[in-house]
PDB file of C-alpha atoms in Angstrom:
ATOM      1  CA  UNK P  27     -16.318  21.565   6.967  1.00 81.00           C
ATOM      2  CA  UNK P  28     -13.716  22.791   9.714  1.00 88.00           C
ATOM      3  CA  UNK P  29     -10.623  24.426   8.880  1.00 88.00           C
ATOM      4  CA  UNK P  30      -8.492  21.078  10.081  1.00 88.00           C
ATOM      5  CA  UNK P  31     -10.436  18.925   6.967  1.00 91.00           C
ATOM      6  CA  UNK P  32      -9.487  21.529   4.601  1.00 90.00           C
ATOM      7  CA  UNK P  33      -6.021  21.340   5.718  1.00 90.00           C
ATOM      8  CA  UNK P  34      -6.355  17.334   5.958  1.00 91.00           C
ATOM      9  CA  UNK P  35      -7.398  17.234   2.122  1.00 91.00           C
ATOM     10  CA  UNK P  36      -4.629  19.967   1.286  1.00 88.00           C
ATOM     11  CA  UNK P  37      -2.196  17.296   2.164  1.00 89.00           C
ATOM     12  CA  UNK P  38      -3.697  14.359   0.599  1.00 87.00           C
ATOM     13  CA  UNK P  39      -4.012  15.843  -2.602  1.00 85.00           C
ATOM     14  CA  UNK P  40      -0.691  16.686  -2.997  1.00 81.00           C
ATOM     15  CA  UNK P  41       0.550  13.306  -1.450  1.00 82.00           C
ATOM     16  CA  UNK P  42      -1.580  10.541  -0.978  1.00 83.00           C
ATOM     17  CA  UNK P  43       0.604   8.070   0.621  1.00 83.00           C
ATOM     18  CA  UNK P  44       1.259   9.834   3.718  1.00 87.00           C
ATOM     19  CA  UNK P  45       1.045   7.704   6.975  1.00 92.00           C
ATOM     20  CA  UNK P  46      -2.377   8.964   9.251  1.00 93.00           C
ATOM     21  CA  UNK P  47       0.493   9.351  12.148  1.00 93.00           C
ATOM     22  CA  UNK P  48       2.212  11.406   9.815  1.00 93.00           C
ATOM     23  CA  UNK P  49      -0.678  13.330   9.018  1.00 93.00           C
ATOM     24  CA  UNK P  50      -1.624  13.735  12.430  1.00 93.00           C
ATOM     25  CA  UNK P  51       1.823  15.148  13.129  1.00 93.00           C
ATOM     26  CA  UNK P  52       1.501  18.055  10.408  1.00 92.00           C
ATOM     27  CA  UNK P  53      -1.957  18.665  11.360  1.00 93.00           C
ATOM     28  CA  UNK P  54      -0.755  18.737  15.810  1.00 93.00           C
ATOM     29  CA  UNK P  55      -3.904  16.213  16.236  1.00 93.00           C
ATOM     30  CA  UNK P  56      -4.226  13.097  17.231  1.00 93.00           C
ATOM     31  CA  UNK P  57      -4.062  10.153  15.238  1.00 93.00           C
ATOM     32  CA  UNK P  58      -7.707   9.018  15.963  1.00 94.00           C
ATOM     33  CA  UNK P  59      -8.855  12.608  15.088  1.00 94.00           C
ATOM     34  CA  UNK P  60      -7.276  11.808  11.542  1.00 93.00           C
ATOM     35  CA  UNK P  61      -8.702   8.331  10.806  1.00 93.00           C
ATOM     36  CA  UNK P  62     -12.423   9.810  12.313  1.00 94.00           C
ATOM     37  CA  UNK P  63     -11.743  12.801   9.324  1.00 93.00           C
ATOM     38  CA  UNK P  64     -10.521  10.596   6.640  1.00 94.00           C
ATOM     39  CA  UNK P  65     -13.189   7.963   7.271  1.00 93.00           C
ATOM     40  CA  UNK P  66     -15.841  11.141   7.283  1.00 94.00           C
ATOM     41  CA  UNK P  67     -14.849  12.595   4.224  1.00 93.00           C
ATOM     42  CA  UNK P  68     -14.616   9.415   2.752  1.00 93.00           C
ATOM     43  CA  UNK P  69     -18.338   8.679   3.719  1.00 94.00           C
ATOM     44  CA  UNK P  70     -19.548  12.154   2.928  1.00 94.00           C
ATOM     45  CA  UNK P  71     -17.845  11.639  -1.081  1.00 92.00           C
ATOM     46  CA  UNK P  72     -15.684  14.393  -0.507  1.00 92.00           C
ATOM     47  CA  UNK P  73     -12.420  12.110  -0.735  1.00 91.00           C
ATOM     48  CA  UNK P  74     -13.571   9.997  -3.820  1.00 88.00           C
ATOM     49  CA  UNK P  75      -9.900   7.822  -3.877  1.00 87.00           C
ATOM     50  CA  UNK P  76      -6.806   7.834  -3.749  1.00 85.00           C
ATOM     51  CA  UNK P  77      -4.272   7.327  -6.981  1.00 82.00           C
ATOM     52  CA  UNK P  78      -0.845   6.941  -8.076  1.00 81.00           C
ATOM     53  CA  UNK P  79       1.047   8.507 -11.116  1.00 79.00           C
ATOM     54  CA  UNK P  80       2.216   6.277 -12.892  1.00 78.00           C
ATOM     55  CA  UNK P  81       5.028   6.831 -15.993  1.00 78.00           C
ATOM     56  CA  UNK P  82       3.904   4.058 -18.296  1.00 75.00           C
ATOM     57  CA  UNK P  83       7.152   5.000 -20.332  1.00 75.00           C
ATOM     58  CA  UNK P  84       9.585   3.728 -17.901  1.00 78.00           C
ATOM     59  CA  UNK P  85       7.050   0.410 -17.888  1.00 78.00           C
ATOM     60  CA  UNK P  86       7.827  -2.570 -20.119  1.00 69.00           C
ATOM     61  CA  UNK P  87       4.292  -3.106 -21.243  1.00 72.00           C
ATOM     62  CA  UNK P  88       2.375  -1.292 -24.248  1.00 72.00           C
ATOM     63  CA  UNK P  89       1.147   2.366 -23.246  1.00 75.00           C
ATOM     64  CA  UNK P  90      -2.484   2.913 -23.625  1.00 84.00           C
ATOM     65  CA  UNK P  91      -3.617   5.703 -26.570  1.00 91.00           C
ATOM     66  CA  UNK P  92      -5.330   8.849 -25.061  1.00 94.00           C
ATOM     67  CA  UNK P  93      -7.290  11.193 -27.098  1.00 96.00           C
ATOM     68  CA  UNK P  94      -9.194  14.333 -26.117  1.00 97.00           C
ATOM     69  CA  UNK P  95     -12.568  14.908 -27.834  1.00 97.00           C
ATOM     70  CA  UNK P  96     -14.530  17.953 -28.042  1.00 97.00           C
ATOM     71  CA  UNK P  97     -17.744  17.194 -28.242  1.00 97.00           C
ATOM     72  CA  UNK P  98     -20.539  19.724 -29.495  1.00 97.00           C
ATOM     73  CA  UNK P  99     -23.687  18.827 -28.456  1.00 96.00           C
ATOM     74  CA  UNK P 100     -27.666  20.235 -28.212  1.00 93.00           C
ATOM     75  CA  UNK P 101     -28.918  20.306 -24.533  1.00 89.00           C
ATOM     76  CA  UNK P 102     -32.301  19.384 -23.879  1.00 87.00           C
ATOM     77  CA  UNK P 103     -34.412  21.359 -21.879  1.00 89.00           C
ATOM     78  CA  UNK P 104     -35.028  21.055 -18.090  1.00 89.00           C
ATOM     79  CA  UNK P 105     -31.756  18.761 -17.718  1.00 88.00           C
ATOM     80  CA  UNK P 106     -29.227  20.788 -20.011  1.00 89.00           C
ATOM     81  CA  UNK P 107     -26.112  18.898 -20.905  1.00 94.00           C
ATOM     82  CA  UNK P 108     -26.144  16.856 -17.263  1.00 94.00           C
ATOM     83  CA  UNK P 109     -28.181  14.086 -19.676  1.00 93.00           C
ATOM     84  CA  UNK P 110     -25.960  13.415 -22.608  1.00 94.00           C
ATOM     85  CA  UNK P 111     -23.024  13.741 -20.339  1.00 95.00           C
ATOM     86  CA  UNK P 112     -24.177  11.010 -17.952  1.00 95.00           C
ATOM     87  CA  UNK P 113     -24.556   8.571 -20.996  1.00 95.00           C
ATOM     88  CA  UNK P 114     -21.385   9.518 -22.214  1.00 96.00           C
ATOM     89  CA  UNK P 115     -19.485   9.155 -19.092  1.00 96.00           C
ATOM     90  CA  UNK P 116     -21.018   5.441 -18.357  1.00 96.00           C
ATOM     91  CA  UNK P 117     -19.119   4.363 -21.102  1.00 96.00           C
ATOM     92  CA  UNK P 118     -15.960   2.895 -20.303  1.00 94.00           C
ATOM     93  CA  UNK P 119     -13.281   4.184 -22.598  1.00 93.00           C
ATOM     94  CA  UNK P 120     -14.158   7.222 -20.682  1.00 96.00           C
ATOM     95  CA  UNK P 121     -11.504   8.739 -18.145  1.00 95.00           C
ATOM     96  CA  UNK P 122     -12.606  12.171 -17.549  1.00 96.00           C
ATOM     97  CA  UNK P 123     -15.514  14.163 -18.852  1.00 97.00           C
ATOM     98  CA  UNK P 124     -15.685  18.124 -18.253  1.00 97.00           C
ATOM     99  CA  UNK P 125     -17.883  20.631 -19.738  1.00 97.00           C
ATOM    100  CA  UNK P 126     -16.412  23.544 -21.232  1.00 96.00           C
ATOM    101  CA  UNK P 127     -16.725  26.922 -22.053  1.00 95.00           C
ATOM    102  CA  UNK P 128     -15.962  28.057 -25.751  1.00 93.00           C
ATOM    103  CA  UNK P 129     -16.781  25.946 -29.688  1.00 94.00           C
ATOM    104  CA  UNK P 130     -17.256  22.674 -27.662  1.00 96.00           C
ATOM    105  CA  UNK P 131     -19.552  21.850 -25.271  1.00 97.00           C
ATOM    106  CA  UNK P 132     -17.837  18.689 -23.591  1.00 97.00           C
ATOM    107  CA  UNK P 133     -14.302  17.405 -23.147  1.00 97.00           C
ATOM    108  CA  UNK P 134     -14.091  13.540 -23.274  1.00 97.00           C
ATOM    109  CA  UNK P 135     -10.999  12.480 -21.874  1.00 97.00           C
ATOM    110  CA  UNK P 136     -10.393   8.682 -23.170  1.00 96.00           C
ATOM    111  CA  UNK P 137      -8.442   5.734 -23.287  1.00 92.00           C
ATOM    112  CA  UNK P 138      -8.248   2.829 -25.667  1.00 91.00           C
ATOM    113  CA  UNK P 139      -4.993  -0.083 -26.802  1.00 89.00           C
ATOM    114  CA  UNK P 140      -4.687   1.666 -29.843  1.00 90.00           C
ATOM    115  CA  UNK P 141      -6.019   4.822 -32.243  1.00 92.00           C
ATOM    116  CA  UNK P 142      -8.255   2.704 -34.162  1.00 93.00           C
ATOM    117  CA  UNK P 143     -10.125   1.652 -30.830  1.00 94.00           C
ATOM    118  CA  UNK P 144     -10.715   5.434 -30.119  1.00 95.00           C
ATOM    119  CA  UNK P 145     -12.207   5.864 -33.459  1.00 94.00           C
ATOM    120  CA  UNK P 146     -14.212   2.813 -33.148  1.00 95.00           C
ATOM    121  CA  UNK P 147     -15.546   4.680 -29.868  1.00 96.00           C
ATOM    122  CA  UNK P 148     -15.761   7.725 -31.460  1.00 96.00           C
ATOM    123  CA  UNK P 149     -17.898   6.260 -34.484  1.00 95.00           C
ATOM    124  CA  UNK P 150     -19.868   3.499 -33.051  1.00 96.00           C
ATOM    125  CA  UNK P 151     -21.060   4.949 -29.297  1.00 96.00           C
ATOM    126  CA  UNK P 152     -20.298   8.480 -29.003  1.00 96.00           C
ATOM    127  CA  UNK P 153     -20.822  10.175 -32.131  1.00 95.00           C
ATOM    128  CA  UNK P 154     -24.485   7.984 -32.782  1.00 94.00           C
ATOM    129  CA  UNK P 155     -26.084   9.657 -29.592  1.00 94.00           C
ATOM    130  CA  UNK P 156     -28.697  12.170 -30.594  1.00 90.00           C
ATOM    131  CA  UNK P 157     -27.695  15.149 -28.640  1.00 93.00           C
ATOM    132  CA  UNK P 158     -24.102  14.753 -30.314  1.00 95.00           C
ATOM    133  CA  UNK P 159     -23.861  17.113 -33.301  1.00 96.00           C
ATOM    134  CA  UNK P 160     -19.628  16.908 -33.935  1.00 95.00           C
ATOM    135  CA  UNK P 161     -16.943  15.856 -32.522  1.00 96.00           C
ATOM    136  CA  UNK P 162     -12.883  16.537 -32.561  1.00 96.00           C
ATOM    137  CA  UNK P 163     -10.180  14.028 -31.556  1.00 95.00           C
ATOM    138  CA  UNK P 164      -7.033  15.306 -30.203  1.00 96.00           C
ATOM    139  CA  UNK P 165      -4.441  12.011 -29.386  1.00 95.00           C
ATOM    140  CA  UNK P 166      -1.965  12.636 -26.572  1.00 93.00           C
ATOM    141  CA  UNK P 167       1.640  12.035 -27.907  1.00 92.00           C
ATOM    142  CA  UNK P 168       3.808  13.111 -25.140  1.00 89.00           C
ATOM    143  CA  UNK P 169       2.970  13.734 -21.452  1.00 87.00           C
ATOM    144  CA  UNK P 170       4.954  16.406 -19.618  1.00 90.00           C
ATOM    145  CA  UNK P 171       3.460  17.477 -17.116  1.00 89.00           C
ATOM    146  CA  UNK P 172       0.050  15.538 -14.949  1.00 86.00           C
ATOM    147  CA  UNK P 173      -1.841  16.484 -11.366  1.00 82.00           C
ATOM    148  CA  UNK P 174       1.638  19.028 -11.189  1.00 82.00           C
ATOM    149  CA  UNK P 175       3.956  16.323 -11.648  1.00 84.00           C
ATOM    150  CA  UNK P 176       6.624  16.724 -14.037  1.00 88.00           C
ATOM    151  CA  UNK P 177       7.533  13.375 -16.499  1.00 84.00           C
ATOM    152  CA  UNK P 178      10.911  12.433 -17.744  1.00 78.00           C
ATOM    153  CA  UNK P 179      12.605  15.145 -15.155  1.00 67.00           C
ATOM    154  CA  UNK P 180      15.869  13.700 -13.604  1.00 63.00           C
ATOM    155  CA  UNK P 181      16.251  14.315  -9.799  1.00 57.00           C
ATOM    156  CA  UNK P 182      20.364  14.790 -10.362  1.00 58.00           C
ATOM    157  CA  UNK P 183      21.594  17.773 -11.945  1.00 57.00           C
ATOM    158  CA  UNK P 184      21.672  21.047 -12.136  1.00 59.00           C
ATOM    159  CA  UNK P 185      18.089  23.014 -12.834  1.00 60.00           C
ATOM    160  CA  UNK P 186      18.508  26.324 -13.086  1.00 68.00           C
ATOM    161  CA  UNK P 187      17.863  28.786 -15.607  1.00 69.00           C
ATOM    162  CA  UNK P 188      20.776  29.471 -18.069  1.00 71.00           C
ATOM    163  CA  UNK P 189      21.032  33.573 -17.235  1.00 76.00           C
ATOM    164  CA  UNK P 190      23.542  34.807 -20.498  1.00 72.00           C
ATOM    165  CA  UNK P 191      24.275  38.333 -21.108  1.00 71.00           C
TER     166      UNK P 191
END
């Protein structure tokens, strides 16, 4: 990877919408040197998609539930926890899945309509596979902060700190 694809996916992380001509612009490349790197990285699974953050609050529809659950679970030898991680991230419900250092093993980041759905999934799929031993839910009840974007901040007004004697 050359220093102008690190750059390229600098950019792109932080804002995904930007035009390639744009791109190309910030970069001082061409624009056809741009769509040859996007369309490489995309090829080589390096740039896996592209998403928008979204405040479901300011939406008129129901907001999903999100829950975090730590999940402790026994590894089994010669594939260590990339087994029972793979059959828990197939499922779904599943948003993000990350293992951890620390009590728990794996974080299970997941979405359902409402709390009992979660601990449907919870009871019924994740907690019956074998390697699972426990399990902790943590639901999400406010979100202030995501991917470095701040929720529920006003653009107007004054932001600085209050300095007092």
């Amino acid at each position: 990877m050359n220093d102008k694809e690190q750059e390229l996916l600098l950019l792109i992380e932080k804002e995904g919408r930007m035009s390639e001509d744009k791109l190309a612009k910030m970069l001082d490349t061409s624009l056809d040197d741009v769509s040859e790197m996007l369309r490489s990285l995309e090829k080589r699974k390096i740039i896996l998609g592209y998403s928008a953050i979204i405040d479901w609050t300011k939406v008129n529809v129901s907001e999903a539930v999100t829950a975090m659950i730590d999940v402790k679970v026994t590894p089994k030898r010669g594939v260590g926890f990339d087994e029972v991680a793979e059959r828990i991230y197939r499922f779904k419900e599943v948003k993000a899945l990350y293992l951890m250092s620390g009590t728990y093993d794996l974080s299970v980041v997941i979405e359902g309509r409402s709390m009992s759905e979660i601990a449907n999934f919870v009871s019924e799929k994740l907690s019956t596979l074998d390697s699972v031993i426990s399990t902790t839910s943590h639901f999400q009840l406010k979100k202030y902060k995501h991917d470095g974007v701040v929720f529920g901040e006003d653009d107007e007004g004054d932001h600085r700190m209050v300095v007092s004697p």
